[in-house]
Amino acid sequence: MAGPPNKKQKREQYKNSREGGSTTELPKKKFYRQRAHANVFSDHDLVYPISPAHMNWASYYPAYIKPSDSKANPSTDNLAEDLRNQHLGRAAFPQLAQDVEVADIGCGFGGLLVALAPRLPNSLLLGMEIRTQVTEYVQERIKALRIQKSTEGLYRNAACLRANSMKFLPNFFKKAQLSKIFLCFPDPHFKARKHKARIVSTTLNSEYAYVVRPGGIVYTITDVEDLHLWMVGHFVKHLSFERVSETEQEADECVGVMRTETEEGQKVTRNNGQKFVALFRRLEDPPW
Amino acid sequence: MPYQCLERCGKLLVAARDSNIDLFNLENDNAFLSTWSCNSSQQPQNGKIELKKDGSKVATNESQLSSVEVQLEEALTPPAKRRKLSVDAGKPETEEATTEPIQELGATENGVKKQKKQKQNNRSNAISTGLEAPAIIALAVTKDEQHVIAITGEDKCIRVFEIIEKDGILCLNLLSERIMPKRPSSMAITPDSKTIFSADKFGDVYSLPLIPSLTTSTETPEQNQASRSSSAAAERTFQPSANEFTIHSQRNRIALENQKKQTNTPAKDTTPTFEHTLLLGHVSLLTDIKLASLNGRNYIITADRDEHIRVSRGIPQAHIIEGFCLGHKEFVTRMCIPESRPEILVSGGGDNRLLVWNWEAGKCLSEVDLGATLRLAMGGDGVRESKMSVSGIYHIRQAGGDMILVACEALPVLFLFNLNPQNTLTISNISHFPGNILSLNVLPTQPKAQGSRVVISIDNIHKPSSTTETHPPGTPKAFPLVIYDFENGPSQEVVKTDQVVNVEVPDAGNLKKLLYSLENLRKKGGEGKADGAEVEDS
């Protein structure tokens, strides 16, 4: 048990005071801090859908729910689908008009997500974070921002959920669903023994290749040169990816955002640290 | 001692009990032929020595290796792994003697710290050898029926055997022993009998040639040793991955300072020396691997503890994931692709359900609730309400069509399902046995008999439906291997295999660990609750 009891109490009080969901005030990070490392191999207490079809996105993107007209004139198709749903033990839930297309894996406190949401107004963005407290922070942050900018309708396309994306990425996304994946300042896992826990590895890249459509981009940034070389090495070695040229990389507006808007990026700037960026394009699968 | 794995190799039945493999002749009244025992054979050579060398190197890593130590290490080369062997006590004792000087050397040189390290090594060794000799956890036979492959868990070893005739008796001849980087849990052999696919508990799948190529395998431990010590002498300079820009806290800064003071590191080289290729990997524990072929394309299908069944392309495009079969709510343990229906996959695991898949499309076609099936058949009483985990799914071809046989861990029943052309499973029968079913294998159909026969391994030590209660001593033991005939529907057993030898049974805990390990895959609920409180202190 970490922290003195009154700290826990204060957190609880703070979170209770925010409940109700109408506050426009951004949450304070100090009530949501959590140890920076999580064991990706342990089970945690994760909630994840059995498959992408079982995922109820409606509560995350309420503004994008497909207007349902199926109730008015139930076609046989829908009936069959409902029966199938029942058979598979899933409740029929509202569907979205479009799919999530951008994933920020390990989104942290959500700096990139919040910066990208207005810049990519036509895509749905999802932040995935393994730490409960931090996820809660981002969810509160987006909630508050949505209310703040309700007249402009901003931030409705951004959401965050708790997930271990190293294990359960295919439970959330269908094949070739994503156009962009962001891997920003991942845990470097310096020890060789821990290298399998790194977010980039030859074997894990296959899963990124599965969820990213051909032509889609995986963005990486880190302040650890060693990790940068590791990520470049593993992506270049993987036959489903090629590295994006420097000119094209610098022309991408997301790269600038990634450099300056992520919490970790700002921290590195404060410490006069280096930032290493690399982009990788998903190639078409060869015929076979 | 019951048999935990069964395979059939032509007319031979290959059966593993503990760390031994018995051969039976199925054509000659199921007579016992010979036994290969892990104890009596030479211990594996390459990998484990390294482990030990690492241990001793770690123990002396502060300074460069002195020549004395190198010599001592070289002297250490011939005996392999230090393993708890109670039977032939001679060898380990001499081994112990050779290692002792090093321990003392370490102790005198740098005191308590090293002794602690050594102790840890011993402890981990002791843990890794839960049984006295490594128990066999999986068997496979090549399609050409020339080779038998066995996996042992504790020493992560893949052994390849050929079947030879010695003094007129068929027996297994050990061809190669390869220590994998992580503990293998399942394997598959390509139809051309040339390549082994090994899936391990770290989530990775490796391919390795059935017969290791000569160029790599002839490297003797001595050569290996020489190259290793020379590389150690080359003194690779240690480069910390972090620099002053990447660290932000005081404690990390101190750690980095300490790292910079350290000039060299022990060259840690734990990669195996034999040819092996990493094909794919899950971030989970792999439980089963199957190779499939459809429309002229090869696929690798892997199942893991996190409910996934992954369909990847075969070599050389194993890095491309074609799809997933997602639908299980608990760990997946076994998959079966009926030979006559290669487009279908039947999977089972810890959620009491069997799912039938169109695996290429990742589409679930039908499902069966095993618990409900069992309750229905037994009228609801005498059935444990607790979870079941599927320990085996097998396919047999009957005159009436395809059948799927299912065994569950620690249950004395065998489910017989009809696999209908509509891709559904309907229960045909539930057969009861005097003990829990451990393994099963399909026997060739005899010309005169119409029905298929299977050989079933039965736990004759534990009471039926129990993994802890044993039969009281003195009660007559059931035969560990029974043959079961499906002629005119299921009938009683017809032949009983000879009992080999009444070997002593390992102690209860180890036996349970060996025979009933699947239930350990289940995720413990509530464990993650502490995780929420894992709050940073600053």
XYZ file of C-alpha atoms in Angstrom, chain A:
288
model
C 0.000 0.000 0.000
C 1.580 3.188 -1.131
C 1.172 6.514 0.500
C -0.213 7.614 3.850
C -3.934 7.156 4.309
C -4.738 10.830 4.156
C -3.289 10.991 0.652
C -5.644 8.243 -0.410
C -8.461 10.059 1.297
C -7.662 13.287 -0.493
C -7.664 11.507 -3.829
C -11.024 10.033 -3.057
C -12.431 13.357 -1.999
C -11.075 15.011 -5.092
C -12.491 12.395 -7.398
C -15.849 12.448 -5.653
C -16.000 16.196 -6.047
C -15.522 15.764 -9.790
C -18.281 13.234 -10.069
C -21.415 14.262 -11.821
C -19.496 15.039 -14.948
C -20.308 18.684 -15.523
C -17.107 20.299 -14.332
C -15.153 22.219 -16.919
C -12.084 22.310 -14.762
C -9.226 20.161 -15.971
C -8.189 17.445 -13.527
C -5.057 17.909 -11.460
C -2.304 15.445 -12.159
C -1.186 15.219 -8.556
C -4.270 13.214 -7.700
C -3.602 10.677 -10.441
C 0.109 9.938 -10.222
C 1.131 6.329 -10.510
C 4.401 4.448 -10.702
C 5.779 4.824 -14.213
C 6.236 1.128 -14.894
C 3.693 -1.630 -15.226
C 4.394 -5.288 -15.725
C 2.965 -6.115 -19.131
C 3.191 -9.846 -18.505
C 0.926 -9.938 -15.468
C -2.819 -10.302 -15.710
C -3.827 -7.123 -13.857
C -7.575 -6.746 -13.658
C -8.174 -5.831 -17.222
C -11.449 -5.383 -18.976
C -11.307 -6.078 -22.685
C -13.740 -7.286 -25.305
C -13.676 -10.891 -26.459
C -13.233 -9.626 -30.004
C -13.550 -6.276 -31.836
C -17.168 -7.129 -32.611
C -17.882 -7.332 -28.884
C -16.510 -3.850 -28.190
C -19.040 -1.242 -27.203
C -17.515 1.994 -28.433
C -20.689 4.011 -28.005
C -19.906 5.151 -24.473
C -16.500 6.393 -25.589
C -17.661 8.339 -28.629
C -21.303 9.220 -27.929
C -21.291 11.883 -30.639
C -20.552 9.297 -33.311
C -23.313 6.786 -32.650
C -24.915 5.651 -35.832
C -28.539 6.757 -35.895
C -30.383 3.478 -35.542
C -33.257 2.940 -37.886
C -33.182 -0.800 -37.536
C -35.844 -0.687 -34.841
C -38.315 0.959 -37.212
C -38.166 -1.674 -39.892
C -36.376 -4.768 -38.709
C -35.023 -6.428 -41.766
C -34.232 -10.094 -41.810
C -30.588 -9.236 -41.888
C -30.811 -7.455 -38.589
C -32.843 -10.210 -37.098
C -30.241 -12.738 -38.055
C -27.566 -10.497 -36.647
C -29.474 -10.108 -33.394
C -29.886 -13.837 -33.112
C -26.220 -14.291 -33.710
C -25.453 -11.703 -31.089
C -27.632 -13.498 -28.628
C -26.023 -16.733 -29.531
C -22.600 -15.303 -28.862
C -23.834 -13.904 -25.578
C -23.338 -10.283 -26.433
C -25.857 -7.573 -25.903
C -26.809 -5.640 -28.969
C -25.400 -2.193 -28.508
C -25.346 0.960 -30.579
C -22.756 0.973 -33.328
C -20.547 3.858 -34.365
C -20.789 5.538 -37.718
C -17.045 5.118 -38.156
C -14.233 3.065 -36.667
C -11.378 4.183 -34.465
C -8.485 4.937 -36.747
C -5.714 6.376 -34.626
C -4.274 4.672 -31.552
C -1.867 6.215 -29.084
C -0.381 3.204 -27.343
C 0.835 4.122 -23.902
C -0.812 7.539 -24.079
C 0.241 8.536 -20.570
C -1.436 11.731 -19.434
C -2.885 12.249 -22.879
C -0.946 15.277 -24.132
C -0.653 13.941 -27.674
C -4.258 12.809 -27.781
C -5.544 16.219 -26.754
C -3.253 17.999 -29.200
C -4.132 15.730 -32.110
C -7.904 15.604 -31.633
C -8.592 19.076 -33.116
C -6.025 18.509 -35.855
C -7.584 15.252 -37.034
C -11.260 16.185 -36.733
C -12.450 13.472 -39.078
C -10.813 10.526 -37.300
C -11.569 8.811 -34.036
C -8.582 8.780 -31.703
C -8.056 6.299 -28.902
C -5.500 6.508 -26.146
C -4.529 3.209 -24.532
C -2.840 3.238 -21.152
C -2.149 0.397 -18.755
C -2.114 2.425 -15.538
C -5.581 2.841 -13.994
C -4.967 6.184 -12.335
C -3.461 7.715 -15.433
C -6.264 6.401 -17.631
C -8.753 7.949 -15.262
C -6.928 11.254 -15.520
C -7.079 11.272 -19.304
C -10.744 10.334 -19.270
C -11.474 13.217 -16.876
C -9.375 15.531 -18.969
C -11.238 14.697 -22.158
C -14.555 14.959 -20.379
C -13.732 18.435 -19.145
C -12.404 19.517 -22.534
C -15.512 18.273 -24.294
C -17.645 20.419 -22.013
C -15.355 23.410 -22.374
C -15.478 23.245 -26.156
C -19.004 21.939 -26.495
C -20.017 24.756 -28.813
C -17.174 23.994 -31.212
C -17.751 20.292 -30.759
C -14.079 19.586 -30.213
C -12.566 16.554 -28.493
C -15.579 14.385 -29.203
C -13.345 12.257 -31.365
C -10.870 11.431 -28.599
C -11.174 8.821 -25.876
C -9.011 6.801 -23.565
C -9.298 3.344 -22.085
C -7.247 1.086 -19.911
C -5.669 -1.770 -21.801
C -2.573 -3.868 -22.074
C -2.092 -3.327 -25.777
C 0.873 -5.675 -25.943
C -1.497 -8.526 -25.200
C -4.905 -7.397 -26.331
C -4.546 -5.124 -29.351
C -6.398 -7.593 -31.638
C -9.272 -7.695 -29.131
C -9.955 -4.024 -29.823
C -9.111 -3.583 -33.496
C -9.963 -5.493 -36.613
C -7.448 -6.299 -39.280
C -6.254 -3.133 -41.072
C -8.512 -0.884 -39.004
C -5.932 1.716 -38.000
C -4.210 4.337 -40.101
C -1.845 5.624 -37.414
C -0.262 4.193 -34.305
C 1.752 6.362 -31.931
C 4.410 4.893 -29.669
C 5.644 7.910 -27.742
C 8.401 7.728 -25.160
C 7.846 4.095 -24.276
C 9.356 2.471 -21.228
C 12.979 1.813 -22.321
C 13.431 -1.401 -20.285
C 17.201 -1.130 -20.175
C 17.933 -4.601 -18.859
C 18.435 -7.221 -21.547
C 16.303 -9.571 -19.527
C 13.405 -7.144 -19.905
C 13.692 -6.591 -23.641
C 10.657 -8.706 -24.363
C 8.650 -6.176 -22.361
C 9.593 -3.435 -24.828
C 6.707 -2.131 -26.867
C 8.611 -2.807 -30.082
C 9.942 -6.231 -30.954
C 10.090 -8.338 -34.087
C 7.279 -10.548 -32.919
C 5.073 -7.747 -31.642
C 5.522 -5.764 -34.855
C 3.487 -8.463 -36.562
C 0.527 -7.445 -34.425
C 0.979 -3.786 -35.338
C 1.130 -4.845 -38.973
C -2.114 -6.730 -38.460
C -4.113 -3.790 -37.098
C -2.562 -1.105 -39.346
C -3.754 -0.885 -42.938
C -1.236 -0.868 -45.767
C 0.016 2.680 -46.146
C -0.616 3.399 -42.481
C 2.132 4.850 -40.319
C 3.632 3.820 -37.000
C 5.158 6.837 -35.237
C 7.886 6.373 -32.667
C 9.693 8.900 -30.525
C 12.050 8.401 -27.620
C 14.775 10.224 -25.747
C 16.870 7.082 -25.341
C 19.138 6.585 -28.320
C 19.613 2.931 -27.534
C 15.887 2.323 -27.644
C 15.587 4.377 -30.823
C 18.139 2.167 -32.542
C 16.356 -0.887 -31.206
C 12.998 0.267 -32.552
C 14.423 1.231 -35.933
C 16.287 -2.056 -36.130
C 13.245 -4.136 -35.349
C 10.865 -2.275 -37.633
C 13.280 -2.216 -40.548
C 13.944 -5.919 -40.116
C 10.232 -6.623 -40.187
C 9.184 -7.232 -43.769
C 5.816 -5.543 -43.323
C 7.337 -2.120 -42.611
C 9.659 0.378 -44.245
C 11.128 3.487 -42.704
C 9.665 6.787 -43.865
C 12.242 9.178 -45.344
C 13.359 12.144 -43.309
C 11.831 14.763 -45.605
C 8.486 13.070 -45.531
C 8.811 12.628 -41.802
C 9.416 16.312 -41.172
C 6.543 17.240 -43.447
C 4.113 15.231 -41.320
C 2.246 17.540 -38.987
C 1.860 14.794 -36.398
C 5.636 14.663 -35.913
C 5.790 18.237 -34.677
C 2.905 17.597 -32.320
C 4.599 14.479 -31.062
C 7.806 16.391 -30.371
C 6.261 19.273 -28.485
C 2.894 18.282 -27.096
C 3.471 15.014 -25.303
C 4.035 15.386 -21.564
C 7.181 13.352 -21.809
C 8.378 15.417 -24.764
C 7.987 18.611 -22.779
C 9.831 17.064 -19.865
C 12.698 16.108 -22.148
C 12.796 19.646 -23.528
C 13.011 21.020 -19.997
C 15.953 18.724 -19.335
C 17.586 19.694 -22.654
C 17.381 16.078 -23.701
C 17.527 14.590 -27.173
C 14.525 13.342 -29.094
C 14.736 10.607 -31.669
C 11.893 10.259 -34.128
C 11.276 7.432 -36.574
C 8.260 6.675 -38.751
C 7.448 3.398 -40.415
C 5.023 2.712 -43.208
C 2.996 -0.459 -43.370
C 3.639 -2.198 -46.678
C 1.229 -4.306 -48.661
C 1.415 -7.973 -47.838
C 3.121 -9.951 -50.582
C 0.951 -12.427 -52.468
C 1.289 -16.078 -51.586
